[in-house]
Coordinates of C-alpha atoms in Angstrom, one line a residue:
L184 CA -0.1 0.0 -0.5
D185 CA 2.9 2.5 0.9
S186 CA 4.9 1.3 -1.7
C187 CA 1.8 2.5 -4.0
A188 CA 0.9 6.0 -2.5
C189 CA 4.4 6.6 -2.9
R190 CA 4.3 6.5 -7.1
V191 CA 0.6 7.8 -7.3
N192 CA 1.8 10.9 -5.3
N193 CA 5.2 11.1 -6.8
Q194 CA 2.9 10.9 -10.6
H195 CA 1.5 14.0 -9.0
M196 CA 4.4 16.5 -7.1
E197 CA 6.1 16.0 -10.6
S198 CA 3.0 17.7 -12.8
H199 CA 3.1 20.6 -10.0
R200 CA 7.1 21.4 -9.9
S201 CA 10.6 20.1 -10.8
P202 CA 13.1 21.5 -7.2
G203 CA 14.0 25.1 -7.4
S204 CA 11.9 25.5 -10.1
L205 CA 9.2 28.2 -8.3
P206 CA 9.8 31.8 -10.5
N207 CA 8.7 33.4 -8.1
P208 CA 9.4 31.3 -4.4
Q209 CA 6.4 32.1 -1.6
R210 CA 8.0 32.9 1.5
V211 CA 7.1 30.1 4.9
A212 CA 7.1 30.6 8.2
I213 CA 7.2 27.4 10.2
V214 CA 6.5 28.6 13.9
G215 CA 8.1 26.1 16.0
A216 CA 10.8 23.2 15.1
G217 CA 9.7 20.0 16.3
I218 CA 9.7 17.0 13.8
G219 CA 6.8 17.8 12.6
G220 CA 7.7 20.8 11.2
L221 CA 11.2 20.2 10.4
C222 CA 9.1 17.8 8.3
A223 CA 7.3 20.4 6.5
A224 CA 10.4 22.9 6.5
L225 CA 12.5 19.6 4.5
R226 CA 9.6 19.6 2.1
L227 CA 8.5 22.3 1.5
T228 CA 12.9 24.0 0.7
A229 CA 13.4 20.8 -1.7
M230 CA 10.1 22.9 -3.5
G231 CA 12.2 25.1 -4.0
M232 CA 10.7 27.8 -1.4
N233 CA 11.7 30.3 1.0
V234 CA 11.3 28.8 4.7
T235 CA 12.4 29.9 7.6
V236 CA 11.3 27.7 10.6
I237 CA 11.4 29.7 14.3
D238 CA 11.3 28.2 17.6
R239 CA 12.4 29.7 20.8
Q240 CA 14.2 27.3 21.8
A241 CA 18.3 26.8 21.9
A242 CA 18.0 23.8 19.4
P243 CA 15.9 22.3 16.7
G244 CA 13.6 19.0 17.6
G245 CA 11.1 20.6 20.0
K246 CA 10.0 17.2 22.5
M247 CA 13.1 15.3 21.0
R248 CA 15.3 17.7 23.0
Q249 CA 18.8 17.1 25.2
M250 CA 19.3 17.7 29.0
P251 CA 23.4 17.5 29.4
S252 CA 25.2 14.8 31.9
A253 CA 28.3 13.9 32.9
A254 CA 28.3 11.6 29.8
G255 CA 27.2 14.1 27.3
G256 CA 24.4 15.4 26.1
V257 CA 21.4 12.9 26.9
D258 CA 18.0 13.0 25.4
A259 CA 14.9 13.5 27.3
G260 CA 12.0 13.5 25.0
P261 CA 10.6 10.9 22.6
T262 CA 13.4 6.9 22.5
V263 CA 10.9 5.2 20.3
L264 CA 11.6 5.2 16.5
T265 CA 9.2 2.4 14.3
M266 CA 7.6 3.6 10.9
R267 CA 11.3 3.9 9.5
H268 CA 9.9 4.5 6.1
V269 CA 8.3 7.5 7.1
F270 CA 11.7 9.5 7.4
D271 CA 13.6 7.2 4.4
D272 CA 10.3 9.3 2.5
L273 CA 10.8 12.4 3.2
F274 CA 14.8 12.5 2.9
A275 CA 13.9 10.8 -0.9
A276 CA 11.5 13.8 -0.8
A277 CA 15.1 16.5 -0.7
G278 CA 16.5 13.9 -3.3
D279 CA 19.0 12.8 -0.7
L280 CA 19.4 8.6 1.5
L281 CA 18.5 9.4 4.9
E282 CA 21.5 6.6 6.1
N283 CA 23.8 9.3 5.1
H284 CA 22.6 11.5 7.7
V285 CA 21.9 9.1 10.5
T286 CA 23.7 5.7 11.6
L287 CA 20.2 3.4 12.2
H288 CA 20.4 0.3 14.6
K289 CA 17.5 -2.4 13.4
Q290 CA 16.6 -3.3 17.6
D291 CA 17.0 -7.4 17.7
V292 CA 14.9 -6.9 21.0
L293 CA 12.2 -4.7 20.6
A294 CA 11.9 -4.4 24.6
R295 CA 12.5 -6.2 28.1
H296 CA 10.4 -7.1 30.3
W297 CA 9.7 -6.9 34.1
W298 CA 7.2 -8.0 37.4
P299 CA 6.6 -7.9 40.8
G300 CA 8.8 -10.9 41.4
T301 CA 9.1 -11.8 37.4
G302 CA 10.9 -11.1 33.8
P303 CA 12.6 -10.5 32.2
L304 CA 10.3 -11.4 29.2
D305 CA 12.1 -10.2 25.9
L306 CA 9.9 -9.4 23.1
Y307 CA 11.7 -9.4 19.0
S308 CA 11.0 -8.3 15.8
D309 CA 10.7 -11.5 14.8
R310 CA 7.1 -13.1 15.2
A311 CA 7.9 -16.4 16.1
R312 CA 10.7 -15.7 18.4
S313 CA 8.4 -13.8 20.8
A314 CA 6.1 -16.2 20.2
E315 CA 8.4 -18.6 21.6
A316 CA 9.3 -17.0 24.7
I317 CA 6.1 -15.9 25.5
G318 CA 5.5 -19.2 25.6
D319 CA 8.5 -20.2 27.6
F320 CA 7.5 -17.3 30.2
F321 CA 3.5 -18.7 30.8
D322 CA 2.6 -21.7 28.8
A323 CA 1.6 -23.2 25.0
R324 CA -2.2 -21.2 25.6
A325 CA 0.2 -18.1 26.1
K326 CA 1.6 -18.7 23.5
A327 CA -1.2 -19.4 21.4
Q328 CA -3.0 -16.2 21.9
F329 CA -0.6 -14.1 21.5
Q330 CA 0.3 -15.3 17.4
A331 CA -4.2 -14.4 17.3
F332 CA -3.6 -11.3 19.2
C333 CA -0.5 -10.8 16.3
A334 CA -3.0 -11.5 13.6
R335 CA -6.0 -9.4 14.9
A336 CA -3.3 -6.2 15.2
E337 CA -1.3 -7.3 11.7
T338 CA -5.1 -6.9 10.1
L339 CA -5.7 -3.8 11.5
F340 CA -2.8 -2.1 10.8
E341 CA -3.0 -3.0 6.6
G342 CA -6.7 -2.7 7.0
F343 CA -6.5 0.9 8.5
Q344 CA -2.7 2.7 7.6
G345 CA -4.3 4.5 4.5
P346 CA -7.8 6.0 5.3
V347 CA -6.4 6.9 9.0
I348 CA -2.8 7.1 9.4
D349 CA -1.9 8.6 5.5
A350 CA -5.1 10.9 5.1
P351 CA -4.6 14.1 5.6
T352 CA -7.9 14.1 7.4
L353 CA -10.5 11.7 8.9
S354 CA -14.6 11.8 8.7
L355 CA -17.3 9.6 10.3
G356 CA -18.7 9.1 6.7
G357 CA -15.5 7.9 5.1
L358 CA -14.3 6.1 7.9
T359 CA -18.5 3.9 7.9
R360 CA -18.2 3.7 4.1
H361 CA -13.7 1.8 4.1
V362 CA -15.2 -0.3 6.9
F363 CA -18.1 -1.1 5.1
A364 CA -16.1 -1.6 2.0
H365 CA -14.7 -4.4 4.3
P366 CA -16.5 -6.2 6.4
H367 CA -13.5 -8.1 8.0
L368 CA -12.5 -5.3 10.2
I369 CA -15.8 -4.8 12.0
R370 CA -15.4 -7.8 13.9
T371 CA -11.3 -7.1 14.1
M372 CA -11.6 -3.4 16.0
A373 CA -14.1 -4.4 17.8
P374 CA -15.6 -1.0 17.5
L375 CA -17.7 -0.7 20.8
S376 CA -15.3 -2.2 23.5
T377 CA -11.6 -0.4 25.0
L378 CA -8.6 -1.6 24.5
A379 CA -7.9 -3.5 28.0
G380 CA -11.6 -4.9 27.3
L381 CA -9.9 -5.9 24.0
L382 CA -7.3 -7.6 25.9
D383 CA -9.4 -9.1 28.2
R384 CA -10.8 -11.2 25.6
S385 CA -7.3 -11.9 24.2
F386 CA -5.4 -12.9 27.3
T387 CA -6.0 -14.9 29.6
D388 CA -3.0 -14.2 31.9
P389 CA -2.9 -10.3 32.7
R390 CA 0.6 -10.0 33.2
L391 CA 0.4 -10.0 29.0
R392 CA -3.0 -7.9 29.5
Q393 CA -0.6 -5.4 30.5
L394 CA 1.7 -5.4 28.8
F395 CA 0.0 -4.7 25.6
G396 CA -1.9 -2.5 27.4
R397 CA 0.5 -0.3 27.3
Y398 CA 0.6 0.6 24.0
A399 CA -2.5 2.6 25.1
T400 CA 1.0 4.7 26.5
Y401 CA 1.7 5.2 23.3
V402 CA -0.7 8.7 22.9
G403 CA -1.0 9.1 26.3
G404 CA -4.3 7.0 26.8
S405 CA -5.2 4.5 29.2
P406 CA -5.9 1.0 28.0
Y407 CA -9.7 1.4 29.6
K408 CA -11.0 4.1 28.2
A409 CA -9.1 3.7 24.5
P410 CA -10.8 2.2 21.7
A411 CA -9.3 -1.4 21.0
L412 CA -7.9 -0.3 17.7
L413 CA -5.0 1.1 19.8
S414 CA -3.9 -2.7 19.1
L415 CA -2.8 -2.0 16.1
I416 CA 0.1 0.3 17.6
W417 CA 2.1 -3.1 18.6
Q418 CA 2.8 -4.1 14.6
A419 CA 4.2 -0.5 14.0
E420 CA 6.5 -1.2 16.5
E421 CA 6.7 -5.6 15.3
N422 CA 7.1 -3.7 12.2
G423 CA 10.8 -2.3 13.1
V424 CA 12.4 -0.1 15.9
W425 CA 15.1 1.4 15.2
V426 CA 17.8 3.4 17.8
V427 CA 19.8 6.9 15.7
Q428 CA 22.7 6.7 17.6
G429 CA 23.5 10.1 19.4
G430 CA 20.1 9.7 20.4
M431 CA 16.7 10.7 18.2
H432 CA 17.4 14.1 18.9
A433 CA 20.2 13.1 16.0
L434 CA 17.6 12.9 14.0
A435 CA 15.9 16.5 14.3
Q436 CA 20.0 17.6 14.0
A437 CA 20.3 16.1 10.4
I438 CA 16.4 17.3 8.9
A439 CA 17.6 20.5 10.6
G440 CA 21.5 20.4 8.9
Q441 CA 19.7 19.7 5.1
I442 CA 17.0 22.3 5.9
Q443 CA 20.3 24.5 5.9
A444 CA 21.8 22.9 3.9
M445 CA 19.1 22.9 0.6
G446 CA 18.6 27.0 1.6
G447 CA 16.2 26.6 4.1
K448 CA 16.9 29.4 7.5
L449 CA 16.1 28.3 11.0
R450 CA 15.7 31.0 13.5
M451 CA 16.9 29.2 17.1
N452 CA 16.3 31.2 20.4
A453 CA 13.2 33.5 18.7
H454 CA 9.4 34.0 20.3
V455 CA 7.0 34.0 18.1
A456 CA 4.6 36.3 19.6
Q457 CA 1.9 36.5 17.2
I458 CA 0.8 35.2 14.0
L459 CA -0.5 37.9 11.5
T460 CA -3.1 38.3 9.2
D461 CA -5.7 40.9 6.7
S462 CA -8.6 40.5 5.4
G463 CA -6.8 38.2 2.9
G464 CA -5.2 36.0 5.2
V465 CA -1.6 35.5 7.4
T466 CA 0.4 37.7 6.3
G467 CA 3.6 36.7 8.4
V468 CA 4.6 36.5 12.5
S469 CA 5.8 39.3 15.0
L470 CA 8.6 38.2 17.6
Q471 CA 8.6 39.0 21.1
D472 CA 11.0 41.6 20.2
G473 CA 9.0 43.6 17.5
T474 CA 10.8 41.7 14.1
V475 CA 8.0 40.9 11.8
I476 CA 8.6 38.6 9.6
P477 CA 6.8 38.8 6.0
A478 CA 5.1 35.3 5.0
D479 CA 2.3 33.9 2.3
K480 CA 2.0 31.0 4.6
V481 CA 2.6 30.3 8.3
V482 CA 2.7 26.7 9.6
F483 CA 1.7 26.7 13.1
N484 CA 4.3 23.7 14.8
G485 CA 3.4 24.1 18.2
D486 CA 0.1 23.1 20.7
P487 CA -3.2 24.0 18.8
R488 CA -4.2 24.8 22.1
A489 CA -2.3 27.6 22.4
L490 CA -4.2 29.3 19.1
A491 CA -7.4 28.3 21.1
L492 CA -6.0 30.5 24.4
G493 CA -5.0 33.5 22.1
D494 CA -1.4 32.5 22.8
L495 CA -0.5 33.5 18.9
G496 CA -3.2 36.6 18.6
D497 CA -6.8 37.2 19.1
T498 CA -6.9 36.8 14.6
V499 CA -6.4 33.2 15.3
S500 CA -7.4 32.2 18.7
N501 CA -11.0 31.3 16.7
L502 CA -9.0 27.6 15.6
A503 CA -8.9 24.3 16.8
P504 CA -11.7 25.9 19.8
Q505 CA -12.1 22.1 20.5
T506 CA -8.6 21.5 22.4
L507 CA -10.0 23.8 25.4
T508 CA -13.3 21.3 25.9
K509 CA -11.1 18.3 25.4
P510 CA -9.8 15.9 28.0
R511 CA -6.0 16.2 27.1
S512 CA -3.6 13.6 27.4
L513 CA -1.2 12.5 29.7
S514 CA 1.8 13.5 30.7
A515 CA 5.0 12.1 32.2
Q516 CA 7.9 12.6 35.0
V517 CA 10.5 12.3 33.4
W518 CA 14.3 11.9 34.3
A519 CA 17.7 12.3 31.9
F520 CA 20.8 11.4 33.4
A521 CA 24.2 9.3 33.6
A522 CA 25.4 6.8 35.9
K523 CA 26.3 3.5 36.9
P524 CA 24.7 0.3 36.3
K525 CA 24.3 -2.1 39.1
G526 CA 21.4 -4.3 38.2
P527 CA 19.8 -6.7 35.9
E528 CA 20.9 -6.9 32.4
L529 CA 19.2 -3.7 30.8
A530 CA 18.5 -3.9 27.0
H531 CA 18.0 -0.5 24.7
H532 CA 13.8 -0.6 25.8
N533 CA 13.8 -1.8 29.0
V534 CA 9.3 -1.5 31.1
F535 CA 9.8 -2.1 35.0
F536 CA 5.7 -2.4 35.6
C537 CA 4.1 -2.2 39.1
Q538 CA 1.6 -4.8 40.4
D539 CA -1.5 -3.1 40.2
A540 CA -2.6 -1.4 36.6
R541 CA -6.3 -0.8 36.9
A542 CA -4.7 1.0 39.8
D543 CA -2.0 3.0 37.9
F544 CA -4.6 4.4 35.6
N545 CA -7.7 5.5 37.9
A546 CA -4.8 7.5 40.3
L547 CA -3.8 9.5 36.1
H548 CA -7.6 9.5 35.4
K549 CA -8.4 11.0 39.2
G550 CA -4.9 14.0 38.5
Q551 CA -2.8 12.1 41.1
T552 CA 0.6 10.5 41.0
P553 CA 0.0 7.0 41.1
Q554 CA 2.3 5.9 44.6
D555 CA 2.9 2.5 42.6
T556 CA 3.6 3.0 38.7
T557 CA 4.9 1.0 36.1
L558 CA 8.6 2.7 35.4
Y559 CA 10.2 2.7 31.4
I560 CA 13.9 3.0 31.3
C561 CA 15.6 3.7 28.0
A562 CA 19.5 2.6 28.5
E563 CA 20.2 5.2 25.4
D564 CA 23.9 3.9 25.1
R565 CA 22.8 -0.1 24.5
G566 CA 21.7 -2.0 21.7
M567 CA 24.3 -0.6 19.4
G568 CA 26.3 -4.3 18.9
T569 CA 29.0 -2.3 21.1
A570 CA 29.5 -2.9 24.9
P571 CA 28.0 0.7 27.0
P572 CA 30.8 2.7 28.9
Q573 CA 30.9 2.3 32.3
I574 CA 28.7 6.2 33.3
E575 CA 26.1 4.6 30.6
R576 CA 23.4 7.8 29.8
F577 CA 19.4 7.5 31.0
E578 CA 15.6 8.1 30.6
I579 CA 13.3 6.6 32.4
I580 CA 9.9 7.9 32.3
L581 CA 6.9 7.9 34.9
N582 CA 3.2 8.7 33.5
A583 CA 1.6 12.2 35.1
P584 CA -1.2 14.0 34.6
P585 CA -1.3 16.6 32.7
T586 CA -1.4 19.9 34.8
T587 CA -5.4 20.6 33.8
Q588 CA -6.2 18.0 36.3
A589 CA -3.3 17.3 38.7
S590 CA -3.2 18.1 42.3
Q591 CA -0.8 20.5 43.4
D592 CA 2.2 18.8 44.9
T593 CA 5.0 20.9 46.5
G594 CA 7.1 18.0 47.0
E595 CA 7.4 16.5 43.1
Y596 CA 11.0 16.2 43.2
T597 CA 11.6 14.3 45.9
S598 CA 8.2 11.8 45.5
C599 CA 9.3 11.1 41.9
H600 CA 12.4 10.3 43.3
Q601 CA 11.0 7.8 45.9
R602 CA 8.5 5.9 43.4
T603 CA 11.4 5.8 40.6
F604 CA 14.5 4.3 42.4
R605 CA 13.0 2.4 45.5
T606 CA 10.8 1.0 43.5
L607 CA 13.7 -0.3 40.8
E608 CA 15.3 -0.9 44.1
R609 CA 13.3 -3.7 44.0
F610 CA 13.2 -4.4 41.2
G611 CA 17.0 -5.2 41.7
L612 CA 18.6 -1.8 39.9
T613 CA 20.2 0.7 41.5
F614 CA 22.4 3.5 39.4
S615 CA 25.9 5.4 40.5
P616 CA 25.0 8.2 41.0
E617 CA 21.2 8.7 41.9
P618 CA 19.7 12.2 39.6
D619 CA 19.1 15.5 41.8
K620 CA 16.5 17.5 41.1
T621 CA 18.3 18.8 37.4
A622 CA 17.6 16.7 35.7
L623 CA 13.9 16.3 36.5
T624 CA 11.0 17.3 33.9
T625 CA 7.7 17.8 35.4
P626 CA 4.2 17.9 33.8
A627 CA 4.8 21.6 34.5
M628 CA 7.9 22.5 33.4
F629 CA 6.3 20.8 30.3
E630 CA 3.9 23.6 29.7
Q631 CA 6.2 26.2 30.0
L632 CA 8.7 23.9 27.6
F633 CA 5.3 23.7 25.5
P634 CA 3.4 27.2 25.7
G635 CA -0.8 26.1 25.0
S636 CA -0.3 21.6 25.9
A637 CA -1.0 22.0 30.0
G638 CA 2.2 19.7 29.8
S639 CA 0.1 17.1 27.1
L640 CA 3.0 15.3 25.4
Y641 CA 0.7 14.2 22.7
G642 CA -2.8 16.5 23.0
Q643 CA -6.2 15.7 23.4
S644 CA -6.6 12.2 24.8
P645 CA -7.7 9.7 22.5
H646 CA -10.1 8.0 24.7
G647 CA -13.8 6.9 22.8
M648 CA -13.7 5.4 19.2
T649 CA -14.2 9.1 18.0
A650 CA -10.9 10.5 19.4
A651 CA -9.3 11.0 16.5
L652 CA -11.7 12.6 14.4
D653 CA -11.8 15.7 17.1
R654 CA -8.2 16.2 16.0
P655 CA -6.8 19.0 14.2
T656 CA -5.9 18.7 10.9
A657 CA -3.4 20.6 8.1
R658 CA -6.4 23.4 7.1
T659 CA -7.6 25.7 9.1
A660 CA -9.8 28.3 8.7
V661 CA -8.1 30.9 8.0
K662 CA -6.5 31.3 4.5
G663 CA -2.0 30.3 4.1
L664 CA -1.6 29.6 8.1
Y665 CA -1.6 25.5 8.7
L666 CA -0.8 23.0 11.7
C667 CA 1.6 20.6 11.9
G668 CA 2.4 18.4 15.5
G669 CA 1.7 15.2 17.8
G670 CA -1.4 17.8 19.0
C671 CA -3.1 17.8 14.8
H672 CA -4.6 14.8 12.7
P673 CA -3.1 11.8 12.2
G674 CA -1.4 12.3 16.4
A675 CA 1.8 12.2 18.4
G676 CA 4.7 9.6 18.8
V677 CA 7.9 11.0 16.2
P678 CA 6.1 8.9 12.6
M679 CA 3.8 10.0 12.9
A680 CA 4.7 13.9 13.4
A681 CA 6.8 13.6 10.8
L682 CA 3.7 12.6 9.2
S683 CA 1.3 15.6 9.8
G684 CA 4.5 17.3 8.4
R685 CA 4.0 15.6 5.2
H686 CA 0.3 17.3 5.0
A687 CA 1.4 20.7 5.9
A688 CA 3.2 20.4 3.1
E689 CA 1.1 19.0 0.4
A690 CA -1.8 21.1 1.8
I691 CA -0.1 24.2 0.9
L692 CA 1.5 22.9 -2.0
T693 CA -2.0 22.0 -3.3
D694 CA -3.7 24.7 -3.0
Q695 CA -0.4 27.1 -4.0
T696 CA -1.3 24.9 -8.1
S697 CA -4.9 25.2 -7.7
T698 CA -7.0 26.8 -10.2
S699 CA -10.2 28.1 -8.3
T700 CA -10.8 31.2 -6.8
S701 CA -12.1 29.6 -3.1
R702 CA -9.8 27.7 -1.0
Q703 CA -8.8 24.5 -1.3
M704 CA -11.3 22.1 1.2
D705 CA -10.5 18.6 2.4
T706 CA -12.7 16.0 0.9
P707 CA -14.5 15.0 3.7
G708 CA -12.7 11.2 3.6
G709 CA -10.4 11.3 1.4
I710 CA -8.3 9.5 1.2
S711 CA -4.1 10.3 0.4
T712 CA -1.7 9.3 -1.3
A713 CA 0.5 11.1 -0.4
S714 CA 4.4 9.8 0.4
R715 CA 7.7 11.0 -0.4
I716 CA 8.1 13.5 -3.9
V717 CA 10.8 11.3 -6.1
A718 CA 12.7 15.1 -7.1
P719 CA 16.5 13.9 -8.2
A720 CA 15.8 10.6 -5.7
R721 CA 18.1 7.7 -5.9
S722 CA 15.4 4.9 -6.1
R723 CA 15.8 2.9 -3.2

């Protein structure tokens, strides 16, 4: 499906232009250097547009950020890279290859899992090996249940990649028509079930329910409230997980470097105060210091809720109104530090499960920080085929409620430190030295870093069967203003945010070349065939 989409889209793009040949290149200001904004910028720069990316931070990447440590920069944001083809297509659009800019290590072990008193259990990129591991760890019945669950997840991923993940917009009518055209999806997607309900029917052992229920947190949700359709996230991970040498931040740096190499501009440490408009649409942006950057198109790569709150000016505050009323997705408490570990052998991705998953998510739903919670650890120097250094870099993530729900916790550092490192001690894992307060990012700090987000790392909550339909899309009601990022369709996660950047770039190109006298509108339920732009790219 993706291969066919690439061919169709390449023909579509070639009919519009050849790179660098635009007679009067349009000026595009991209507000935010997160992965969505960077991906939009690279595609538009490759099309010959005059692109400027503006961000208040000192380095590009948005949530793909790093913090200093004794062992060098350590990632303090996303850690899992899946759907590599999204980034292969991105660099192909610029006439280049991803591997010319970053070194990726495909992981044999997708993740290593522990429960109180038991573990580890490894899951692999090879389904047969995972099935054998589950059979050995549990029993033959669990192995068979896992194989059936994988078949379901694969069917869902293949059935919804085109009309949901790759589509620039969603509509209930379009999805309904797609499902009725493929009736086998109706039973498979379990439309009236939560993910937890599906897992209850899929697995006898509660530990396997807990393991696969964790995938709801990839988009900031609870398995007890998120739809069963999210089980397809497992398939995206089973298809391949890569480690970026130098950390995930290195991927953002590579994209930013390619933008600049092709003539695009990055303006860091610059705070956009307002998106400027007149009766004809956007005219540019103004910075906090009074500087005005004229633009024919503006792409906002921030949480759409910031627009609705009026943070970017009154003339765009009528956009994304649903973000003010819809619940927010989860936030997190994130440790980023360097230390010497002692205890169980870690993989690159590790999960230490709590005793009671339902109590964990119930507390989060009430705006509380659970005392017994699941801990995710990324051992950033592992998984690259070499022995880790004596002092390693680690990122530890604990789910937390957004600031719109969280109760005031004056002792957040002490509480989080106890819940993290005393819990890991019970699994036999210790770190020397343990990190201090400077290594911790809290939900309130995420709100400061990403204004308007309420500390939420994934935008609107994914809870409810129709939650995906409520996300803002690339086009807005203001002519020349477009949206991208994890708070927009198709959703959170590195590849999904990257796809939102593609949708924004392609909307700009389509609107620019349209001969219509009115603004180009999305077709409800349309299925995108968009993918990479070949330009002078070498065939893969």
